[in-house]
């Protein structure tokens, strides 16, 4: 019996969504608010009854801002908060219909693949406890293979033979129970057993279809009616448990039910984050020639997907009317108004992300749960090295990052990565053999190692 499928959307309020985003993203309050409202509206729409629910369409969003200010990070964190099918794609990888490459409808097919995988994994997790007993018995069968019964001839089944057979059965039963206790206590995890694994002849082949050039898995032996080939491998009990558990769960998962739920979630709660959308915008003054024709063509192809159409997938037909699209781009060379008017109208909410300064860089170094300082401290802790930064050192790092961004190309918070790599280069290289296991990074050390490079514009361009 299959367990009930859990609801797709977490019921977080906009304030709770912003609070979660604040744990990883510094500033950009307007963008966080817009995304939080859009995400909450997905849940609100599902609470509306009657025909009006189908008439409530999502307000798609464009995030505008230079590189390194948090656009992609918002997408990453949004995926964890959504609890719904989520896909992040780059608009620049799609081509106009008629050109070699991926057509824009493939993003919906990829979103469906994500949804099916998500729902299937949810079902497998719910079934994990119910297959535990079966998995244990199969592992015991691998440790104590059952005896093969042979056909006995007339007169062979005398008392001595029966007693010997009963004694053997009793011995094997005691051995099996002893191994069961050891298995539950985790004493056999490294013991090897022989496991039969199905071969994977599936190969990905690119084909041309009515929807464009796609990848399709083709199992030729299965198409020809042949049996699946089995190969034997020696695995540890720990590895065999994983394989057997997955095999048992796959047998219990109702894939028809999984696909129906995945289609429903995709159509009602799916989210597509369309990054680098500025790369398909053609400058207004450019002539309609060369690659700009393809750029405009991609926009025209994206338009029906965003406004609502039916896309053919291997799981069936999927409607895109209520899928939320969040687009993002730097728009340094082109402007949002360089997108075709019809596409601009399908993204009614525009949010401009702010450039980052020294104060924001200092907060990025110290406040987020995944702050760079914490990452490098954890990395060096594996070598037994305790790394510390003074407050003055962090302020100096933030100031240098801001100055270099002003004098050279502004790459936002990504500048901190290059600065930290340059600053800690010697420490990271010599950490295994360093004698002093406690290292403190001071303001003077930061200035000595980075100030000269930051002041030399040519060096800054090539090193930082």
Short mmCIF file of C-alpha atoms in Angstrom, two decimals:
data_model
loop_
_atom_site.label_atom_id
_atom_site.label_comp_id
_atom_site.label_asym_id
_atom_site.label_seq_id
_atom_site.Cartn_x
_atom_site.Cartn_y
_atom_site.Cartn_z
CA UNK A 1 0.00 0.00 0.00
CA UNK A 2 1.40 3.39 -1.00
CA UNK A 3 1.57 6.14 1.68
CA UNK A 4 -0.27 9.44 1.14
CA UNK A 5 1.60 12.01 -0.91
CA UNK A 6 2.57 15.08 1.10
CA UNK A 7 1.38 18.58 0.11
CA UNK A 8 3.88 20.36 -2.14
CA UNK A 9 4.13 23.85 -0.66
CA UNK A 10 5.42 24.78 2.77
CA UNK A 11 3.08 27.27 4.44
CA UNK A 12 5.65 29.97 5.22
CA UNK A 13 4.50 33.56 5.63
CA UNK A 14 6.29 36.28 3.63
CA UNK A 15 8.04 37.44 6.82
CA UNK A 16 9.26 33.89 7.50
CA UNK A 17 10.51 33.55 3.92
CA UNK A 18 12.45 36.82 4.19
CA UNK A 19 13.89 35.68 7.53
CA UNK A 20 15.12 32.46 5.93
CA UNK A 21 16.68 34.36 3.04
CA UNK A 22 18.35 36.73 5.52
CA UNK A 23 20.37 33.79 6.86
CA UNK A 24 22.29 33.57 3.58
CA UNK A 25 21.78 36.84 1.66
CA UNK A 26 22.83 40.29 2.87
CA UNK A 27 20.70 43.27 1.87
CA UNK A 28 18.48 43.26 -1.25
CA UNK A 29 15.33 43.68 0.85
CA UNK A 30 13.14 44.66 -2.11
CA UNK A 31 14.05 41.50 -4.02
CA UNK A 32 13.43 39.33 -0.97
CA UNK A 33 10.01 40.90 -0.39
CA UNK A 34 8.94 40.41 -4.02
CA UNK A 35 10.04 36.78 -4.06
CA UNK A 36 8.41 36.13 -0.67
CA UNK A 37 5.07 37.58 -1.81
CA UNK A 38 5.18 35.60 -5.06
CA UNK A 39 5.94 32.39 -3.17
CA UNK A 40 3.16 32.98 -0.65
CA UNK A 41 0.72 33.72 -3.47
CA UNK A 42 1.30 30.17 -4.73
CA UNK A 43 -0.19 28.87 -1.49
CA UNK A 44 -2.94 31.54 -1.39
CA UNK A 45 -4.14 30.59 -4.86
CA UNK A 46 -4.59 26.96 -3.83
CA UNK A 47 -6.87 28.05 -0.99
CA UNK A 48 -9.24 29.84 -3.40
CA UNK A 49 -12.26 27.72 -4.31
CA UNK A 50 -14.30 27.52 -7.46
CA UNK A 51 -13.53 28.67 -10.97
CA UNK A 52 -11.75 31.82 -9.78
CA UNK A 53 -8.69 29.74 -8.83
CA UNK A 54 -7.93 29.05 -12.49
CA UNK A 55 -8.20 32.75 -13.31
CA UNK A 56 -5.48 33.80 -10.84
CA UNK A 57 -2.21 33.89 -12.74
CA UNK A 58 1.22 34.40 -11.20
CA UNK A 59 2.97 37.76 -11.43
CA UNK A 60 6.34 36.93 -12.95
CA UNK A 61 9.40 38.82 -11.69
CA UNK A 62 12.56 40.24 -13.25
CA UNK A 63 15.53 40.77 -10.92
CA UNK A 64 17.88 43.42 -12.32
CA UNK A 65 21.35 43.95 -10.93
CA UNK A 66 25.08 43.58 -11.63
CA UNK A 67 26.89 40.30 -11.17
CA UNK A 68 27.67 39.17 -7.65
CA UNK A 69 24.85 40.97 -5.81
CA UNK A 70 22.77 37.90 -4.93
CA UNK A 71 20.44 37.11 -7.84
CA UNK A 72 21.56 33.49 -8.23
CA UNK A 73 21.84 33.02 -4.46
CA UNK A 74 18.19 34.04 -4.10
CA UNK A 75 17.31 31.33 -6.62
CA UNK A 76 19.31 28.68 -4.76
CA UNK A 77 17.69 29.46 -1.44
CA UNK A 78 14.26 29.81 -3.00
CA UNK A 79 14.54 26.22 -4.25
CA UNK A 80 14.93 24.99 -0.66
CA UNK A 81 12.03 27.09 0.62
CA UNK A 82 9.57 26.43 -2.19
CA UNK A 83 8.85 22.79 -1.40
CA UNK A 84 7.64 22.64 -5.01
CA UNK A 85 9.16 21.73 -8.40
CA UNK A 86 11.94 24.24 -9.01
CA UNK A 87 14.34 24.63 -11.94
CA UNK A 88 17.14 27.11 -12.54
CA UNK A 89 18.22 27.51 -16.17
CA UNK A 90 20.27 29.96 -18.23
CA UNK A 91 18.34 31.64 -21.01
CA UNK A 92 21.48 31.83 -23.14
CA UNK A 93 21.65 28.06 -23.65
CA UNK A 94 18.42 27.95 -25.66
CA UNK A 95 18.20 28.49 -29.40
CA UNK A 96 15.43 29.48 -31.76
CA UNK A 97 13.40 26.69 -33.33
CA UNK A 98 15.15 25.67 -36.53
CA UNK A 99 18.66 26.11 -35.09
CA UNK A 100 20.71 23.27 -33.65
CA UNK A 101 20.40 23.32 -29.87
CA UNK A 102 17.82 23.09 -27.12
CA UNK A 103 14.39 24.59 -27.64
CA UNK A 104 12.78 26.61 -24.84
CA UNK A 105 10.07 24.04 -24.12
CA UNK A 106 12.78 21.70 -22.84
CA UNK A 107 12.86 23.76 -19.63
CA UNK A 108 9.35 22.49 -18.84
CA UNK A 109 10.41 18.93 -19.62
CA UNK A 110 13.38 19.39 -17.26
CA UNK A 111 11.02 20.82 -14.62
CA UNK A 112 8.83 17.72 -14.95
CA UNK A 113 11.87 15.47 -14.54
CA UNK A 114 12.70 17.37 -11.34
CA UNK A 115 9.12 17.02 -10.07
CA UNK A 116 8.97 13.27 -10.75
CA UNK A 117 12.30 12.73 -9.02
CA UNK A 118 11.18 14.80 -6.02
CA UNK A 119 7.85 12.99 -5.59
CA UNK A 120 9.47 9.59 -6.10
CA UNK A 121 12.10 10.34 -3.43
CA UNK A 122 9.36 11.44 -1.03
CA UNK A 123 7.56 8.15 -1.56
CA UNK A 124 10.76 6.16 -1.12
CA UNK A 125 11.51 7.91 2.18
CA UNK A 126 8.01 7.09 3.46
CA UNK A 127 8.49 3.44 2.46
CA UNK A 128 11.95 3.05 3.99
CA UNK A 129 10.69 1.78 7.36
CA UNK A 130 8.21 -0.64 5.80
CA UNK A 131 10.91 -2.43 3.79
CA UNK A 132 13.40 -2.66 6.67
CA UNK A 133 12.36 -6.20 7.64
CA UNK A 134 12.51 -7.43 4.04
CA UNK A 135 15.93 -5.83 3.56
CA UNK A 136 17.23 -7.55 6.70
CA UNK A 137 16.05 -10.96 5.45
CA UNK A 138 17.67 -10.42 2.05
CA UNK A 139 20.96 -9.43 3.68
CA UNK A 140 20.84 -12.58 5.79
CA UNK A 141 20.23 -14.59 2.61
CA UNK A 142 23.42 -13.07 1.20
CA UNK A 143 25.36 -13.96 4.37
CA UNK A 144 23.84 -17.46 4.69
CA UNK A 145 22.70 -18.54 1.21
CA UNK A 146 19.71 -20.92 1.39
CA UNK A 147 20.45 -24.55 0.58
CA UNK A 148 19.32 -25.83 -2.78
CA UNK A 149 16.85 -28.69 -2.42
CA UNK A 150 17.63 -31.69 -4.59
CA UNK A 151 15.27 -34.40 -5.79
CA UNK A 152 15.55 -37.51 -3.60
CA UNK A 153 15.35 -41.00 -4.98
CA UNK A 154 13.06 -43.70 -3.54
CA UNK A 155 14.44 -45.32 -0.38
CA UNK A 156 16.88 -42.52 0.27
CA UNK A 157 14.76 -40.70 2.86
CA UNK A 158 15.57 -42.97 5.82
CA UNK A 159 15.66 -41.94 9.49
CA UNK A 160 19.38 -41.10 9.45
CA UNK A 161 18.96 -38.78 6.45
CA UNK A 162 15.97 -37.02 8.02
CA UNK A 163 17.83 -36.50 11.30
CA UNK A 164 20.87 -35.11 9.45
CA UNK A 165 18.65 -32.76 7.46
CA UNK A 166 16.88 -31.51 10.61
CA UNK A 167 20.20 -31.01 12.34
CA UNK A 168 21.50 -29.00 9.39
CA UNK A 169 18.36 -26.85 9.37
CA UNK A 170 18.69 -26.21 13.12
CA UNK A 171 22.35 -25.27 12.74
CA UNK A 172 21.62 -22.87 9.88
CA UNK A 173 18.76 -21.31 11.85
CA UNK A 174 21.03 -20.69 14.88
CA UNK A 175 23.70 -19.27 12.58
CA UNK A 176 21.15 -17.01 10.92
CA UNK A 177 19.87 -15.66 14.27
CA UNK A 178 23.44 -15.03 15.44
CA UNK A 179 24.17 -13.09 12.26
CA UNK A 180 20.89 -11.20 12.67
CA UNK A 181 22.03 -9.90 16.07
CA UNK A 182 25.44 -8.94 14.68
CA UNK A 183 23.78 -7.24 11.71
CA UNK A 184 21.55 -5.14 13.97
CA UNK A 185 24.53 -4.17 16.12
CA UNK A 186 26.44 -3.00 13.03
CA UNK A 187 29.27 -5.55 13.42
CA UNK A 188 29.09 -6.81 9.83
CA UNK A 189 29.13 -3.53 7.89
CA UNK A 190 32.55 -4.17 6.33
CA UNK A 191 31.97 -7.85 5.50
CA UNK A 192 31.73 -8.53 1.76
CA UNK A 193 28.99 -10.51 0.05
CA UNK A 194 28.22 -11.35 -3.56
CA UNK A 195 25.32 -9.36 -4.97
CA UNK A 196 23.54 -9.70 -8.30
CA UNK A 197 23.20 -6.31 -9.99
CA UNK A 198 21.30 -5.60 -13.22
CA UNK A 199 23.51 -4.19 -15.95
CA UNK A 200 22.73 -0.69 -17.16
CA UNK A 201 22.86 -0.74 -20.93
CA UNK A 202 20.89 2.51 -21.10
CA UNK A 203 22.73 4.99 -23.28
CA UNK A 204 21.79 8.58 -23.93
CA UNK A 205 21.28 9.40 -27.58
CA UNK A 206 20.45 12.76 -29.10
CA UNK A 207 17.43 12.64 -31.36
CA UNK A 208 15.45 15.13 -33.38
CA UNK A 209 11.82 15.31 -32.42
CA UNK A 210 8.92 17.62 -33.12
CA UNK A 211 9.90 19.52 -29.98
CA UNK A 212 13.56 19.92 -30.98
CA UNK A 213 16.76 18.06 -30.32
CA UNK A 214 16.45 16.14 -27.07
CA UNK A 215 18.18 13.35 -25.21
CA UNK A 216 16.44 10.01 -24.96
CA UNK A 217 17.51 6.91 -23.12
CA UNK A 218 17.24 3.87 -25.38
CA UNK A 219 17.61 0.35 -24.00
CA UNK A 220 18.20 -1.66 -27.17
CA UNK A 221 18.26 -5.17 -25.59
CA UNK A 222 14.93 -4.50 -23.87
CA UNK A 223 13.41 -3.18 -27.11
CA UNK A 224 14.51 -6.37 -28.87
CA UNK A 225 12.76 -8.48 -26.28
CA UNK A 226 15.88 -9.84 -24.60
CA UNK A 227 16.23 -10.55 -20.90
CA UNK A 228 17.99 -8.11 -18.62
CA UNK A 229 21.59 -9.08 -18.07
CA UNK A 230 22.79 -9.66 -14.52
CA UNK A 231 26.32 -9.18 -13.26
CA UNK A 232 27.78 -10.25 -9.94
CA UNK A 233 29.75 -7.90 -7.73
CA UNK A 234 31.36 -8.10 -4.32
CA UNK A 235 29.94 -5.40 -2.04
CA UNK A 236 30.22 -4.67 1.65
CA UNK A 237 27.10 -5.16 3.76
CA UNK A 238 26.80 -1.37 4.01
CA UNK A 239 26.80 -1.01 0.21
CA UNK A 240 24.54 -4.04 -0.27
CA UNK A 241 22.00 -2.60 2.19
CA UNK A 242 21.74 0.59 0.15
CA UNK A 243 21.26 -1.35 -3.09
CA UNK A 244 18.71 -3.80 -1.63
CA UNK A 245 16.74 -1.01 0.09
CA UNK A 246 16.48 0.96 -3.17
CA UNK A 247 15.43 -2.17 -5.03
CA UNK A 248 12.69 -2.99 -2.52
CA UNK A 249 11.39 0.59 -2.41
CA UNK A 250 11.28 0.82 -6.22
CA UNK A 251 9.09 -2.27 -6.30
CA UNK A 252 6.57 -0.65 -3.94
CA UNK A 253 6.45 2.83 -5.50
CA UNK A 254 3.42 3.34 -7.75
CA UNK A 255 4.96 5.25 -10.65
CA UNK A 256 1.58 6.08 -12.24
CA UNK A 257 0.57 7.79 -9.01
CA UNK A 258 3.93 9.53 -8.77
CA UNK A 259 3.63 10.92 -12.30
CA UNK A 260 0.07 12.18 -11.71
CA UNK A 261 1.18 14.00 -8.56
CA UNK A 262 4.29 15.40 -10.29
CA UNK A 263 2.19 16.78 -13.16
CA UNK A 264 -0.24 18.36 -10.67
CA UNK A 265 2.56 20.00 -8.67
CA UNK A 266 4.30 21.26 -11.78
CA UNK A 267 1.15 22.83 -13.19
CA UNK A 268 -0.05 24.40 -9.93
CA UNK A 269 3.17 25.23 -8.05
CA UNK A 270 6.13 24.94 -10.43
CA UNK A 271 8.80 27.67 -10.42
CA UNK A 272 11.34 28.36 -13.18
CA UNK A 273 14.27 30.69 -12.46
CA UNK A 274 15.41 32.05 -15.83
CA UNK A 275 18.91 33.42 -15.33
CA UNK A 276 20.96 35.53 -17.75
CA UNK A 277 17.85 36.74 -19.55
CA UNK A 278 19.72 39.88 -20.61
CA UNK A 279 21.91 37.68 -22.85
CA UNK A 280 18.98 37.08 -25.22
CA UNK A 281 18.00 40.76 -25.44
CA UNK A 282 19.09 42.54 -28.62
CA UNK A 283 20.21 46.19 -28.29
CA UNK A 284 17.59 48.52 -29.73
CA UNK A 285 20.07 50.20 -32.08
CA UNK A 286 21.44 46.91 -33.49
CA UNK A 287 20.47 45.86 -36.97
CA UNK A 288 18.36 42.78 -37.43
CA UNK A 289 21.23 40.61 -38.56
CA UNK A 290 23.57 37.97 -37.25
CA UNK A 291 22.98 36.50 -33.81
CA UNK A 292 20.43 39.15 -32.84
CA UNK A 293 17.85 37.42 -35.02
CA UNK A 294 18.34 34.28 -32.96
CA UNK A 295 18.12 36.29 -29.73
CA UNK A 296 14.80 37.78 -30.72
CA UNK A 297 13.67 34.35 -31.91
CA UNK A 298 14.41 32.83 -28.51
CA UNK A 299 12.36 35.58 -26.88
CA UNK A 300 9.46 34.83 -29.22
CA UNK A 301 9.75 31.12 -28.35
CA UNK A 302 9.85 31.83 -24.60
CA UNK A 303 6.75 34.06 -24.81
CA UNK A 304 4.09 31.30 -25.21
CA UNK A 305 5.73 29.19 -22.50
CA UNK A 306 5.57 32.10 -20.06
CA UNK A 307 2.05 33.23 -20.96
CA UNK A 308 0.65 29.69 -20.93
CA UNK A 309 0.77 26.78 -23.32
CA UNK A 310 0.73 22.99 -23.36
CA UNK A 311 4.10 21.25 -23.52
CA UNK A 312 4.50 17.62 -24.52
CA UNK A 313 6.71 15.65 -22.13
CA UNK A 314 7.44 11.94 -21.77
CA UNK A 315 5.04 11.96 -18.81
CA UNK A 316 2.17 13.51 -20.76
CA UNK A 317 0.87 17.01 -21.48
CA UNK A 318 1.79 19.79 -19.04
CA UNK A 319 0.12 23.20 -18.88
CA UNK A 320 2.34 26.20 -18.06
CA UNK A 321 -0.41 28.76 -17.26
CA UNK A 322 0.28 28.79 -13.51
CA UNK A 323 4.03 28.18 -13.45
CA UNK A 324 5.88 31.10 -11.84
CA UNK A 325 8.82 32.51 -13.84
CA UNK A 326 11.51 34.53 -12.08
CA UNK A 327 14.00 36.05 -14.54
CA UNK A 328 17.31 37.69 -13.68
CA UNK A 329 20.00 39.58 -15.56
CA UNK A 330 22.75 42.15 -15.13
CA UNK A 331 21.51 44.35 -18.03
CA UNK A 332 24.83 46.17 -18.32
CA UNK A 333 24.95 46.32 -22.13
CA UNK A 334 21.23 46.12 -22.82
CA UNK A 335 18.17 47.37 -20.94
CA UNK A 336 14.99 45.53 -19.91
CA UNK A 337 13.21 47.66 -22.52
CA UNK A 338 15.32 45.93 -25.21
CA UNK A 339 13.30 42.76 -24.65
CA UNK A 340 10.40 42.39 -27.05
CA UNK A 341 7.33 44.27 -25.68
CA UNK A 342 5.20 41.13 -25.38
CA UNK A 343 7.79 39.46 -23.15
CA UNK A 344 8.19 42.60 -21.04
CA UNK A 345 4.46 42.52 -20.38
CA UNK A 346 4.69 38.99 -19.05
CA UNK A 347 7.11 40.11 -16.31
CA UNK A 348 5.11 42.88 -14.61
CA UNK A 349 7.23 43.02 -11.43
CA UNK A 350 10.73 44.49 -11.80
CA UNK A 351 13.11 44.68 -8.87
CA UNK A 352 16.49 46.37 -9.08
CA UNK A 353 19.13 44.91 -6.79
CA UNK A 354 21.57 47.34 -5.22
CA UNK A 355 25.32 47.38 -5.71
CA UNK A 356 27.35 46.18 -2.75
CA UNK A 357 29.72 48.44 -0.82
CA UNK A 358 32.30 47.95 1.94
CA UNK A 359 29.66 47.72 4.68
CA UNK A 360 27.79 44.97 2.83
CA UNK A 361 31.04 43.10 2.17
CA UNK A 362 31.86 43.14 5.89
CA UNK A 363 28.42 41.72 6.70
CA UNK A 364 28.80 39.07 3.97
CA UNK A 365 32.08 37.98 5.57
CA UNK A 366 30.58 37.63 9.04
CA UNK A 367 26.79 37.20 9.15
CA UNK A 368 25.54 34.46 6.76
CA UNK A 369 25.44 30.83 7.90
CA UNK A 370 27.73 29.96 4.99
CA UNK A 371 30.05 32.98 5.39
CA UNK A 372 33.46 32.72 3.70
CA UNK A 373 35.25 33.08 7.04
CA UNK A 374 33.37 30.08 8.42
CA UNK A 375 34.10 28.03 5.30
CA UNK A 376 37.87 28.59 5.40
CA UNK A 377 37.97 28.12 9.18
CA UNK A 378 36.23 24.75 8.79
CA UNK A 379 38.54 23.70 5.93
CA UNK A 380 41.72 24.42 7.91
CA UNK A 381 40.26 22.83 11.06
CA UNK A 382 40.50 19.49 9.22
CA UNK A 383 44.29 19.97 9.28
CA UNK A 384 44.24 20.85 12.98
CA UNK A 385 44.84 24.55 12.24
CA UNK A 386 42.80 27.14 14.13
CA UNK A 387 42.25 30.17 11.89
CA UNK A 388 41.08 33.48 13.36
CA UNK A 389 40.37 36.89 11.86
CA UNK A 390 40.45 40.15 13.80
CA UNK A 391 37.61 42.60 13.22
CA UNK A 392 40.09 45.06 11.73
CA UNK A 393 41.24 42.43 9.22
CA UNK A 394 37.68 41.84 8.04
CA UNK A 395 37.05 45.58 7.64
CA UNK A 396 40.28 45.87 5.64
CA UNK A 397 39.24 42.99 3.39
CA UNK A 398 35.86 44.63 2.79
CA UNK A 399 37.46 47.99 1.98
CA UNK A 400 39.97 46.46 -0.48
CA UNK A 401 37.20 44.47 -2.20
CA UNK A 402 35.16 47.64 -2.61
CA UNK A 403 38.14 49.63 -3.97
CA UNK A 404 39.14 46.94 -6.48
CA UNK A 405 35.53 46.69 -7.70
CA UNK A 406 35.47 50.45 -8.25
CA UNK A 407 38.78 50.58 -10.11
CA UNK A 408 38.34 47.45 -12.23
CA UNK A 409 35.35 45.34 -13.23
CA UNK A 410 32.62 45.29 -10.55
CA UNK A 411 31.96 41.61 -9.83
CA UNK A 412 30.22 42.20 -6.51
CA UNK A 413 30.67 39.73 -3.67
CA UNK A 414 32.63 37.37 -5.91
CA UNK A 415 35.58 39.71 -5.36
CA UNK A 416 35.76 38.43 -1.80
CA UNK A 417 36.48 34.92 -3.08
CA UNK A 418 39.48 36.09 -5.10
CA UNK A 419 40.79 38.17 -2.19
CA UNK A 420 40.46 35.34 0.31
CA UNK A 421 42.17 32.88 -2.04
CA UNK A 422 45.10 35.27 -2.53
CA UNK A 423 45.31 36.11 1.19
CA UNK A 424 45.29 32.50 2.41
CA UNK A 425 47.30 30.96 -0.44
CA UNK A 426 50.44 30.24 1.64
CA UNK A 427 48.46 29.05 4.65
CA UNK A 428 46.36 26.63 2.58
CA UNK A 429 49.47 25.26 0.87
CA UNK A 430 51.57 24.80 4.03
CA UNK A 431 48.77 23.84 6.47
CA UNK A 432 49.65 20.09 6.69
CA UNK A 433 53.18 20.82 7.96
CA UNK A 434 52.71 24.09 9.83
CA UNK A 435 54.13 24.11 13.37
CA UNK A 436 51.98 26.86 14.88
CA UNK A 437 48.46 25.49 14.79
CA UNK A 438 46.83 28.80 15.72
CA UNK A 439 46.95 31.49 13.02
CA UNK A 440 45.49 34.97 13.44
CA UNK A 441 44.88 37.18 10.42
CA UNK A 442 45.32 40.84 11.39
CA UNK A 443 44.63 44.10 9.59
CA UNK A 444 48.38 44.62 9.07
CA UNK A 445 48.72 41.19 7.45
CA UNK A 446 45.81 41.85 5.09
CA UNK A 447 47.25 45.25 4.13
CA UNK A 448 50.73 43.81 3.57
CA UNK A 449 49.57 40.95 1.33
CA UNK A 450 46.77 42.66 -0.59
CA UNK A 451 47.23 46.43 -0.51
CA UNK A 452 50.14 46.48 -2.99
CA UNK A 453 48.26 44.31 -5.46
CA UNK A 454 45.06 46.33 -5.01
CA UNK A 455 46.89 49.62 -5.65
CA UNK A 456 48.51 48.35 -8.87
CA UNK A 457 45.65 48.39 -11.36
CA UNK A 458 47.36 46.02 -13.81
CA UNK A 459 48.10 43.47 -11.09
CA UNK A 460 44.59 43.84 -9.71
CA UNK A 461 43.09 43.06 -13.10
CA UNK A 462 45.07 39.83 -13.51
CA UNK A 463 45.27 38.57 -9.91
CA UNK A 464 42.20 39.90 -8.14
#
